[in-house]
C-alpha positions as a printed Julia matrix, in Angstrom:
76×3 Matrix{Float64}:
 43.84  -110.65  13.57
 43.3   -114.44  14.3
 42.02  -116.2   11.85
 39.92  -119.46  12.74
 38.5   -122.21  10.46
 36.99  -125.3   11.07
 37.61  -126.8    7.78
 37.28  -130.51   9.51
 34.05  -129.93  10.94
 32.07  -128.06   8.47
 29.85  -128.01   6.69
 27.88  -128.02   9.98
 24.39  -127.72   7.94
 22.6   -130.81   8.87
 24.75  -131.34  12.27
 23.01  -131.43  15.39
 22.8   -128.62  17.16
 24.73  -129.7   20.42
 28.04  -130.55  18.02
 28.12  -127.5   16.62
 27.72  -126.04  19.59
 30.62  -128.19  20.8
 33.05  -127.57  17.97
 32.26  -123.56  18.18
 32.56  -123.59  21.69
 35.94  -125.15  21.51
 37.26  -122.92  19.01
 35.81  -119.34  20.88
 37.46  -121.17  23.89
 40.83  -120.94  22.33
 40.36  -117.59  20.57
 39.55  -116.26  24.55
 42.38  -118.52  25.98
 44.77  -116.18  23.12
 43.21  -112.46  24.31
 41.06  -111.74  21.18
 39.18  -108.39  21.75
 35.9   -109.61  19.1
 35.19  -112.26  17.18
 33.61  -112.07  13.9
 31.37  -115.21  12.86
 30.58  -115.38   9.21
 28.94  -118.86   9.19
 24.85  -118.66   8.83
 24.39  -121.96  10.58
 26.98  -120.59  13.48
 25.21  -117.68  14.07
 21.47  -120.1   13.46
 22.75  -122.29  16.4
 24.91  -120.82  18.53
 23.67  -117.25  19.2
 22.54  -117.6   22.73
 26.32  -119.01  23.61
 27.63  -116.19  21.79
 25.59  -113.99  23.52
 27.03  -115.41  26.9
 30.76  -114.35  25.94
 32.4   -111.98  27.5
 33.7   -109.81  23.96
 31.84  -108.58  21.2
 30.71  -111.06  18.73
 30.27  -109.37  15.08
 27.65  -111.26  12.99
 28.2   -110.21   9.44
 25.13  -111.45   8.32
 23.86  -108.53  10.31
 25.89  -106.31   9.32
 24.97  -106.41   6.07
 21.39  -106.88   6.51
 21.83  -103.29   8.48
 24.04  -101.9    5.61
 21.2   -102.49   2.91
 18.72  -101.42   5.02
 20.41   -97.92   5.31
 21.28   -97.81   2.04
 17.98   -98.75   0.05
């Protein structure tokens, strides 16, 4: 496990959309540059702004928000 956090950036609420696209591009950059097999993204506004990128990688991409909202919705 790899463990990624872009404590200098954030919070990217109330960024523009191209620099967080930017910053989370450069960090899945290096996280595909090291092998990783997934990535999990737990950030709302990552997964609000960047899901058509994340969509264009090449490895899963695990969006917990989803899997939770799937979780509950099985469960209840």
């Amino acid at each position: 496990f790899i463990y990624v956090n872009d404590i200098i950036n954030s919070p990217y609420e109330g960024k523009e959309e191209e620099v967080i696209n930017q910053h989370v591009k450069e960090k899945v950059d290096f996280l595909l540059l090291l092998g990783v097999k997934a990535i999990v993204v737990v950030s709302s506004a990552i997964v609000e702004y960047c899901s058509s990128y994340l969509n264009s990688i090449s490895i899963p991409v695990i969006r917990i928000d989803e899997a939770i909202i799937k979780y509950i919705s099985s469960e209840f």
